[in-house]
Coordinates of C-alpha atoms in Angstrom, one line a residue:
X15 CA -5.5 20.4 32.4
X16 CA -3.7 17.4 31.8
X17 CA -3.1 14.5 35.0
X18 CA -0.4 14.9 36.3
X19 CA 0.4 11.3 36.5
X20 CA -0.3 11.7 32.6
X21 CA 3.4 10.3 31.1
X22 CA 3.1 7.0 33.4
X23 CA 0.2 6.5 30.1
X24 CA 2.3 7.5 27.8
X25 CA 5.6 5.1 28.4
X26 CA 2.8 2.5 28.6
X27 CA 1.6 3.4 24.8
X28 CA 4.9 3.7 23.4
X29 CA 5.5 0.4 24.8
X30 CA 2.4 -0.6 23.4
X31 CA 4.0 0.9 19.9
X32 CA 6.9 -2.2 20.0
X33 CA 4.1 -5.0 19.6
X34 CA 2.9 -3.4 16.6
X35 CA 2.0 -5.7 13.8
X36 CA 3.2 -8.8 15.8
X37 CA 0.5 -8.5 18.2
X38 CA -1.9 -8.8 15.1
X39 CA -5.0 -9.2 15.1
X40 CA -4.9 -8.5 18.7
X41 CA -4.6 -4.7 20.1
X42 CA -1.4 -3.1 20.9
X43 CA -1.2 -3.1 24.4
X44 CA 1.1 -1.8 27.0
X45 CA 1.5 -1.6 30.8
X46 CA 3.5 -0.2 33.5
X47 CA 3.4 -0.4 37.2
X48 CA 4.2 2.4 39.6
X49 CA 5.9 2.4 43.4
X50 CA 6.4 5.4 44.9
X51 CA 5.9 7.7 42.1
X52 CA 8.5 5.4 40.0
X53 CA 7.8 2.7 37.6
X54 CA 9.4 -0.5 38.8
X55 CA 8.1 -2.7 36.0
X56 CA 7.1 -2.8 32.3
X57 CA 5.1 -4.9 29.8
X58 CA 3.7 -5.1 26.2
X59 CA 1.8 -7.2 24.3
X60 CA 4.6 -9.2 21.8
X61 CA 2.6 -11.1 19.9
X62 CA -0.5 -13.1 19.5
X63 CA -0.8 -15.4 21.2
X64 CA 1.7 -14.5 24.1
X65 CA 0.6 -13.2 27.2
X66 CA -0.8 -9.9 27.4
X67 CA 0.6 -6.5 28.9
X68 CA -0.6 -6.8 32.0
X69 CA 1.0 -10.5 32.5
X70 CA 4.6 -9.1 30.7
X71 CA 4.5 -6.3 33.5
X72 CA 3.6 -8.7 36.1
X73 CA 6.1 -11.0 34.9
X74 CA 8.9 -8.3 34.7
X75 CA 8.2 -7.4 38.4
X76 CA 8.5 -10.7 39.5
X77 CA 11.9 -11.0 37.9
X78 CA 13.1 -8.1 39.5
X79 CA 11.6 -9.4 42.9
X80 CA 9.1 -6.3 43.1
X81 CA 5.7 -7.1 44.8
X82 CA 3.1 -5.5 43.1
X83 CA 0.6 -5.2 46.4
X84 CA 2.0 -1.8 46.7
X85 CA 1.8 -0.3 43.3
X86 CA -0.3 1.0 40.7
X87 CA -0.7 -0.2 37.4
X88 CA -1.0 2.2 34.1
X89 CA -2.7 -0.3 31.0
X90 CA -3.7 1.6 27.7
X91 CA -6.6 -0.3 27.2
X92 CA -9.1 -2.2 29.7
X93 CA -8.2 -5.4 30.8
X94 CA -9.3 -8.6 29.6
X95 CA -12.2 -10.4 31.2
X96 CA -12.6 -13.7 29.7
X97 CA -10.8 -16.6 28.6
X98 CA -9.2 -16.7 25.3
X99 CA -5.6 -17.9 24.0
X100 CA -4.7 -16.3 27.4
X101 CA -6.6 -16.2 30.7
X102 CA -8.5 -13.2 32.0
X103 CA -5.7 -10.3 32.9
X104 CA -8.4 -8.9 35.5
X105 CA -8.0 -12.4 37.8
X106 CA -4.3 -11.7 37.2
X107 CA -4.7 -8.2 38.8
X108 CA -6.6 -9.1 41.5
X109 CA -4.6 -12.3 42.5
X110 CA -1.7 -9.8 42.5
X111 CA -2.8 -7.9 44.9
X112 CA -2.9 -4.5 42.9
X113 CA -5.0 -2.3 44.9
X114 CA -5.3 0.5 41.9
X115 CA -5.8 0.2 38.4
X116 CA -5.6 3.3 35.7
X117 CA -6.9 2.5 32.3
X118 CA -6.6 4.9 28.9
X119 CA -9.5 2.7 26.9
X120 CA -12.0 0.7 28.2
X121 CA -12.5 -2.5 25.7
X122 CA -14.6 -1.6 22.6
X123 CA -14.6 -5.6 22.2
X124 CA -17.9 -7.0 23.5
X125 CA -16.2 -9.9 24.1
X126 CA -13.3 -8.8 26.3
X127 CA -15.1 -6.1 27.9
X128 CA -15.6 -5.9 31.9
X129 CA -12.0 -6.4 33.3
X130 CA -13.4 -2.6 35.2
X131 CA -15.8 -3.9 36.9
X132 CA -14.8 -6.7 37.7
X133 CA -11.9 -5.1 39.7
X134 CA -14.1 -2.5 41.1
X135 CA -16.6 -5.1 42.2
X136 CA -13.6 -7.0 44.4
X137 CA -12.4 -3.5 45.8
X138 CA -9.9 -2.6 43.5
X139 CA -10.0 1.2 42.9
X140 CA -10.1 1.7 38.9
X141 CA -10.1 5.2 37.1
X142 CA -10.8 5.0 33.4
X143 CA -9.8 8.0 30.6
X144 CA -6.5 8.8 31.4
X145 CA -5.0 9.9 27.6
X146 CA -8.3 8.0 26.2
X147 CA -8.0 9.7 22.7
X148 CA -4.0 8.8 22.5
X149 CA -5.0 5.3 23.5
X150 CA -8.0 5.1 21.1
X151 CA -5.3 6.3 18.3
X152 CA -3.0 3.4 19.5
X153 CA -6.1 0.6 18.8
X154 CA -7.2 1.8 15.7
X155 CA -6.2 -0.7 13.7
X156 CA -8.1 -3.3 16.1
X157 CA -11.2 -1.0 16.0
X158 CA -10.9 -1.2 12.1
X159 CA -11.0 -4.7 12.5
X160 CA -13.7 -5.5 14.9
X161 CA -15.6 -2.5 13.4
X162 CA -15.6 -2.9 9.8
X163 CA -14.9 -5.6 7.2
X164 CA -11.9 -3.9 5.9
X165 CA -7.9 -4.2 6.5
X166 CA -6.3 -0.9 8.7
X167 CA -5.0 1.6 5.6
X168 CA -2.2 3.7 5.7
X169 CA -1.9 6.1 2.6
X170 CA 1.1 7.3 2.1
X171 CA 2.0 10.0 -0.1
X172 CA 5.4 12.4 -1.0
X173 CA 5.1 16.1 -2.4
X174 CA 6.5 19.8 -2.7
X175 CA 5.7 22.4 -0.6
X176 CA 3.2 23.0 -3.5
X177 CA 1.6 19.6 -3.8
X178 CA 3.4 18.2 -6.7
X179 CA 4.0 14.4 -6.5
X180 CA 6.2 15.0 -10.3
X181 CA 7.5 17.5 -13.1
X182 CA 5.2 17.6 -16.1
X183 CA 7.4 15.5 -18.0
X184 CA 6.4 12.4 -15.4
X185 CA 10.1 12.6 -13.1
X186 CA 9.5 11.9 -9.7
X187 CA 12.7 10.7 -8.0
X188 CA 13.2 12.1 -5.9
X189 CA 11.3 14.1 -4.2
X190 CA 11.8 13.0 -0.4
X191 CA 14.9 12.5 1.0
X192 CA 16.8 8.7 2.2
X193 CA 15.6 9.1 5.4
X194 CA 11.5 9.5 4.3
X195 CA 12.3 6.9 1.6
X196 CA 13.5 4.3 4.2
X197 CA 10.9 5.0 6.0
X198 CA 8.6 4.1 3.4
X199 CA 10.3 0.6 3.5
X200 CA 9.2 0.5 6.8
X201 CA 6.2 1.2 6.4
X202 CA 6.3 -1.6 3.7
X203 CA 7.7 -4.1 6.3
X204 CA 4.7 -3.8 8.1
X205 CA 2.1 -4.5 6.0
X206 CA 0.6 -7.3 3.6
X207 CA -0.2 -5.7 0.7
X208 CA 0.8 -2.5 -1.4
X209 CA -1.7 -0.5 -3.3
X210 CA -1.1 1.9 -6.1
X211 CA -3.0 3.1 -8.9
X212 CA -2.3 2.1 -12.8
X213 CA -1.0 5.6 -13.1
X214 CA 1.5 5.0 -10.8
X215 CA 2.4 1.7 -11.8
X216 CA 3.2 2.8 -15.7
X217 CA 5.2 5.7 -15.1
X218 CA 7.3 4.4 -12.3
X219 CA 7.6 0.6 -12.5
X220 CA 8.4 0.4 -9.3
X221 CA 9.4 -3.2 -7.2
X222 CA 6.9 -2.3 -4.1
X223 CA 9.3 -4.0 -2.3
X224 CA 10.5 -3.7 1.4
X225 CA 14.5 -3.5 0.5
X226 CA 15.7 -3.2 4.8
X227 CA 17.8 -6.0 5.8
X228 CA 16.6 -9.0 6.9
X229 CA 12.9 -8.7 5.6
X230 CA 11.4 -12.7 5.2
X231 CA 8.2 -11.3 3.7
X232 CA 7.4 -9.4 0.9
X233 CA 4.0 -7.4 1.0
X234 CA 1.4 -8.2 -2.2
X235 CA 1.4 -5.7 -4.7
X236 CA -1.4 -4.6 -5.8
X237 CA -2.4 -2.5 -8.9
X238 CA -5.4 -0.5 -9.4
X239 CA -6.3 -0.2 -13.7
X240 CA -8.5 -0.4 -15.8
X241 CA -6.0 -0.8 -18.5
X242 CA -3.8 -4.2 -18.2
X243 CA -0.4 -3.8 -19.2
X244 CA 0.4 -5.5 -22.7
X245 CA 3.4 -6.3 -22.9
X246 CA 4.3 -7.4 -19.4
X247 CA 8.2 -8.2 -19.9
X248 CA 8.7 -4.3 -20.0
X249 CA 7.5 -4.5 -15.4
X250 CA 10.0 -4.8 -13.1
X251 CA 7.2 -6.4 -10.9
X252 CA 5.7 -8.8 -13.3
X253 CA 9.2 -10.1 -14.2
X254 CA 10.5 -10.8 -11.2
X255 CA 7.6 -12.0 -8.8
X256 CA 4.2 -12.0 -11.0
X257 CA 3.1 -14.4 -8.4
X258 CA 2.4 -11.7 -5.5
X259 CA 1.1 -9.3 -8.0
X260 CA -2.8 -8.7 -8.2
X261 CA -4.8 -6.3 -10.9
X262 CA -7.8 -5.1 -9.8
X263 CA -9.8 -4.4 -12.9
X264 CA -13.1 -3.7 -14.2
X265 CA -15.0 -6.7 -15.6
X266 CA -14.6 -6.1 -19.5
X267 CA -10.5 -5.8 -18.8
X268 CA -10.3 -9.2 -16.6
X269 CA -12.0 -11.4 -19.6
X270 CA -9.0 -9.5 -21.7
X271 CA -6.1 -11.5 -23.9
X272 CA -3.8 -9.3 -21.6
X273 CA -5.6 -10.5 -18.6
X274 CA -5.1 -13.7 -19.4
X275 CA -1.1 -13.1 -20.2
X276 CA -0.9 -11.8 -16.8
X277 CA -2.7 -15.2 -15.3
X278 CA -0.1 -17.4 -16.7
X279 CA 2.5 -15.7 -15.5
X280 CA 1.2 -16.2 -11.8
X281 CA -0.5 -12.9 -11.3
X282 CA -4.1 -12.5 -9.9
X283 CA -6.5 -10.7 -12.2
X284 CA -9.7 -9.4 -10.0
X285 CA -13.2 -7.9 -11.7
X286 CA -14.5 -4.8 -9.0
X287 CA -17.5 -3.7 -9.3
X288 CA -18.0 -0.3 -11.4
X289 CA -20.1 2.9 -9.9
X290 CA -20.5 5.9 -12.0
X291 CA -17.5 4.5 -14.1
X292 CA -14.8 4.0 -10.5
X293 CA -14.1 0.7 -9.7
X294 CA -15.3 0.1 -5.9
X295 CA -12.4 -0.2 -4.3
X296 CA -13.6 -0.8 -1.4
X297 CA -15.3 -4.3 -2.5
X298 CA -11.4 -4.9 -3.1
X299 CA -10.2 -3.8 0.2
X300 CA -12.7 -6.8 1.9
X301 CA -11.6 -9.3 -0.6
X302 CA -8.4 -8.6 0.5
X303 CA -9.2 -8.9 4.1
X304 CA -11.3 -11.5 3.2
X305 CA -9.4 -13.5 0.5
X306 CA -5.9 -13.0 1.1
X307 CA -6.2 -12.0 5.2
X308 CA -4.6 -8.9 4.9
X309 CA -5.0 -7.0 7.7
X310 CA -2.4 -4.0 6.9
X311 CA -2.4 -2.1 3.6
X312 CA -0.3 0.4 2.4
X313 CA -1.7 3.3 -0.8
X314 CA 1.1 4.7 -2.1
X315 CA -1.1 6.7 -4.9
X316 CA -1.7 8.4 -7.3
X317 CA -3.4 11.3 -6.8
X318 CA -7.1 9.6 -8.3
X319 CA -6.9 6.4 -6.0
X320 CA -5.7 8.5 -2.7
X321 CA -8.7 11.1 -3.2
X322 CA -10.9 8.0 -3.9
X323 CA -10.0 6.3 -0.8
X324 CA -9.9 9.7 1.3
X325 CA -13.9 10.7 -0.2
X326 CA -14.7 6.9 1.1
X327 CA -13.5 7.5 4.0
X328 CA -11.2 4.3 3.6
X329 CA -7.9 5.8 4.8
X330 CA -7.4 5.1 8.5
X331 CA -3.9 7.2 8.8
X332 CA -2.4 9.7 5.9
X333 CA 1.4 10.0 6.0
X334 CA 2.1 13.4 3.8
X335 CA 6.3 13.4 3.6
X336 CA 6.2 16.8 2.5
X337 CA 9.9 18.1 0.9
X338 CA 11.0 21.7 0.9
X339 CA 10.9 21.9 -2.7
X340 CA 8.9 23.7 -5.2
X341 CA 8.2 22.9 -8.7
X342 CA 6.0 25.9 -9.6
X343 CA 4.2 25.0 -13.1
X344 CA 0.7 24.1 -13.0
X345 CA 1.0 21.6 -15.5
X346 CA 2.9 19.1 -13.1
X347 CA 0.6 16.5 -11.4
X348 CA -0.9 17.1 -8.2
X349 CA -1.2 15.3 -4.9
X350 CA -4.6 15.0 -5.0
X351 CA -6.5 15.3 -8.4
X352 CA -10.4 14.1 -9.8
X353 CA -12.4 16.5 -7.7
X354 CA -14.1 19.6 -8.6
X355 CA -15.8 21.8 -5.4
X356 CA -16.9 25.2 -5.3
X357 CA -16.6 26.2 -1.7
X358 CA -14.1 25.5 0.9
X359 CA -17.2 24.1 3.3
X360 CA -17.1 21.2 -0.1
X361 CA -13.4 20.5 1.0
X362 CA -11.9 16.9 3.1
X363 CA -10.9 17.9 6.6
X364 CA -8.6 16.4 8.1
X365 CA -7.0 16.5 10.9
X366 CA -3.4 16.4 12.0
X367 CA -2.0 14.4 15.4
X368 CA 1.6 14.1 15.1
X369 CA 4.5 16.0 12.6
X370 CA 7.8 15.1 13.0
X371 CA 11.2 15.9 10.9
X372 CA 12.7 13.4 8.5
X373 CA 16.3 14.7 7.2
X374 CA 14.9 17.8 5.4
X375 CA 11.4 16.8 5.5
X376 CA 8.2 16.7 7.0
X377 CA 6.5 13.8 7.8
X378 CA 2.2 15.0 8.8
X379 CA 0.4 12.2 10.0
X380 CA -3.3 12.5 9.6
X381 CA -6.8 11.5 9.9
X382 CA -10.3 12.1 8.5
X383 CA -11.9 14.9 10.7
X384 CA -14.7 12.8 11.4
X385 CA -12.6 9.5 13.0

């Protein structure tokens, strides 16, 4: 049974939701207080390097001349107990004179950690849990990061009720609707580099651009092939910004004459290692962390590079924008292809923790069963 005091939580996590990105590499966090079964005051974290949500709610109560001795405060995730760009947001509590302290996530950071018991230890009552697996959701990006050497992956993928991402012929456009493709530019907006697979890249020749209004930054586009293009005047992409374009190739195609065509126009041309003939995309997901600092990336396919990153358990959130179409011939590409299983118990699980319309579509956002 769920706490009563339960959506106190959950306008602090969808306050949390507005820092997204900004807040970078810091968690998303957001924070409410409560009076008298009301909250009086609100706060997220902005941005990095601004104060945190505990300071943004304190802040907002003081502006609205609300004294938080008497009130309860609702924080997604643990608060801080050291000194970093910002001071501890425990001392903050305490010298508030909050008496009660509700807390989604304690702080998976070893360095943060303890902002708990410190309050408990000066007689501040503190109960941790509250919507604990919506606030672990809300922080994985920051648990990829402090976790694992990699950048937080969204793979994103459109199809038909039966799982075609195309006709046989190659067509493709479109098969979401203008509200799932906008919000694939949002998607875009929020991250520093796009993935797709050489597949992709030749039969669409697509921009991978974020085209909203007002967009300063364009992600990195990045192409996954073992085969360069060799003519590179017939690419939207190479023609009009080969700078922010990278190939990720195997080592035989990056000492190619066409690897060195695309290298003086600007573009980056990467050797991966090769297992079993795949190119080890994960040694290009670090490099990218690593290398370019990329903390958000965005798959947009094909079928080959999306089961790839799905088997290596790479994907950290799958967006399916599933249309109420159906093609119907089993000679049109698949969402997923490259696999071949012989039982259901062989099969990826996932799991699904939110669906939501889009104009006539479906929008399923999931994870690996396992995460």
């Amino acid at each position: 049974m769920q706490h009563p005091n339960a959506h106190f939580m959950r306008r602090a996590i969808a306050l949390a939701e507005k820092g997204r990105g900004a807040a970078a590499p810091n968690p998303t966090v957001g924070a409410v207080l409560v009076q008298h079964g009301q909250i009086v005051a609100e706060g997220y974290h902005t941005a990095c390097g601004k104060p945190h949500a505990e300071i943004e709610c304190l802040n907002d109560a003081a502006a609205k001349g609300i004294s938080p001795e008497n009130c309860s405060m609702y924080v997604t995730l643990e608060p801080c107990n050291h000194y970093g760009k910002t001071p501890p947001c425990s001392k903050a509590i305490l010298e508030a004179g909050i008496k009660r302290v509700i807390i989604g996530l304690q702080d998976p950071n070893p360095k943060a950690k303890g902002g708990a018991e410190f309050l408990r230890e000066n007689g501040v009552s503190v109960e941790t849990g509250m919507l604990e697996e919506e606030c672990r959701t809300l922080v994985s990006d920051f648990l990829t990061w402090i976790q694992t050497p990699y950048p937080f992956t969204t793979l994103k993928l459109a199809s038909t009720l039966d799982g075609k991402i195309a006709t046989r012929t190659g067509h493709s456009q479109w098969i979401s609707g203008e509200e799932s493709r906008k919000r694939v530019h949002e998607l875009r907006k929020k991250v520093d580099a796009v993935i797709v697979g050489g597949g992709t890249f030749y039969a669409d020749n697509p921009q991978l651009t974020c085209r909203l209004e007002g967009v300063e930054r364009q992600p990195l586009a990045v192409i996954v092939t073992k085969h360069l293009p060799e003519d590179p005047a017939q690419f939207t992409l190479l023609k009009e910004r080969p700078e922010q374009v990278i190939f990720w190739t195997n080592e035989k195609s990056a000492l190619s004459d066409a690897a060195s065509r695309l290298t003086s126009l600007g573009c980056l041309v990467t050797s991966l290692p090769e297992h079993e003939g795949k190119l080890d995309i994960a040694a290009g997901l670090i490099w990218l962390r690593q290398e370019k600092n990329c903390l958000y990336t965005l798959c947009e396919g094909g079928g080959k590079l999306a089961l790839s990153l799905l088997e290596n358990n790479l994907v950290n959130e799958f967006q399916l924008h599933m249309a109420p179409k159906i093609v119907g011939d089993h000679s049109a590409p698949d969402i997923f292809s490259g696999k071949t299983i012989a039982t259901m118990d062989e099969a990826l699980r996932l799991r699904i923790i939110k669906t939501e319309l889009s104009g006539e579509d479906v929008i399923l956002t999931l994870r690996r069963q396992e995460i």
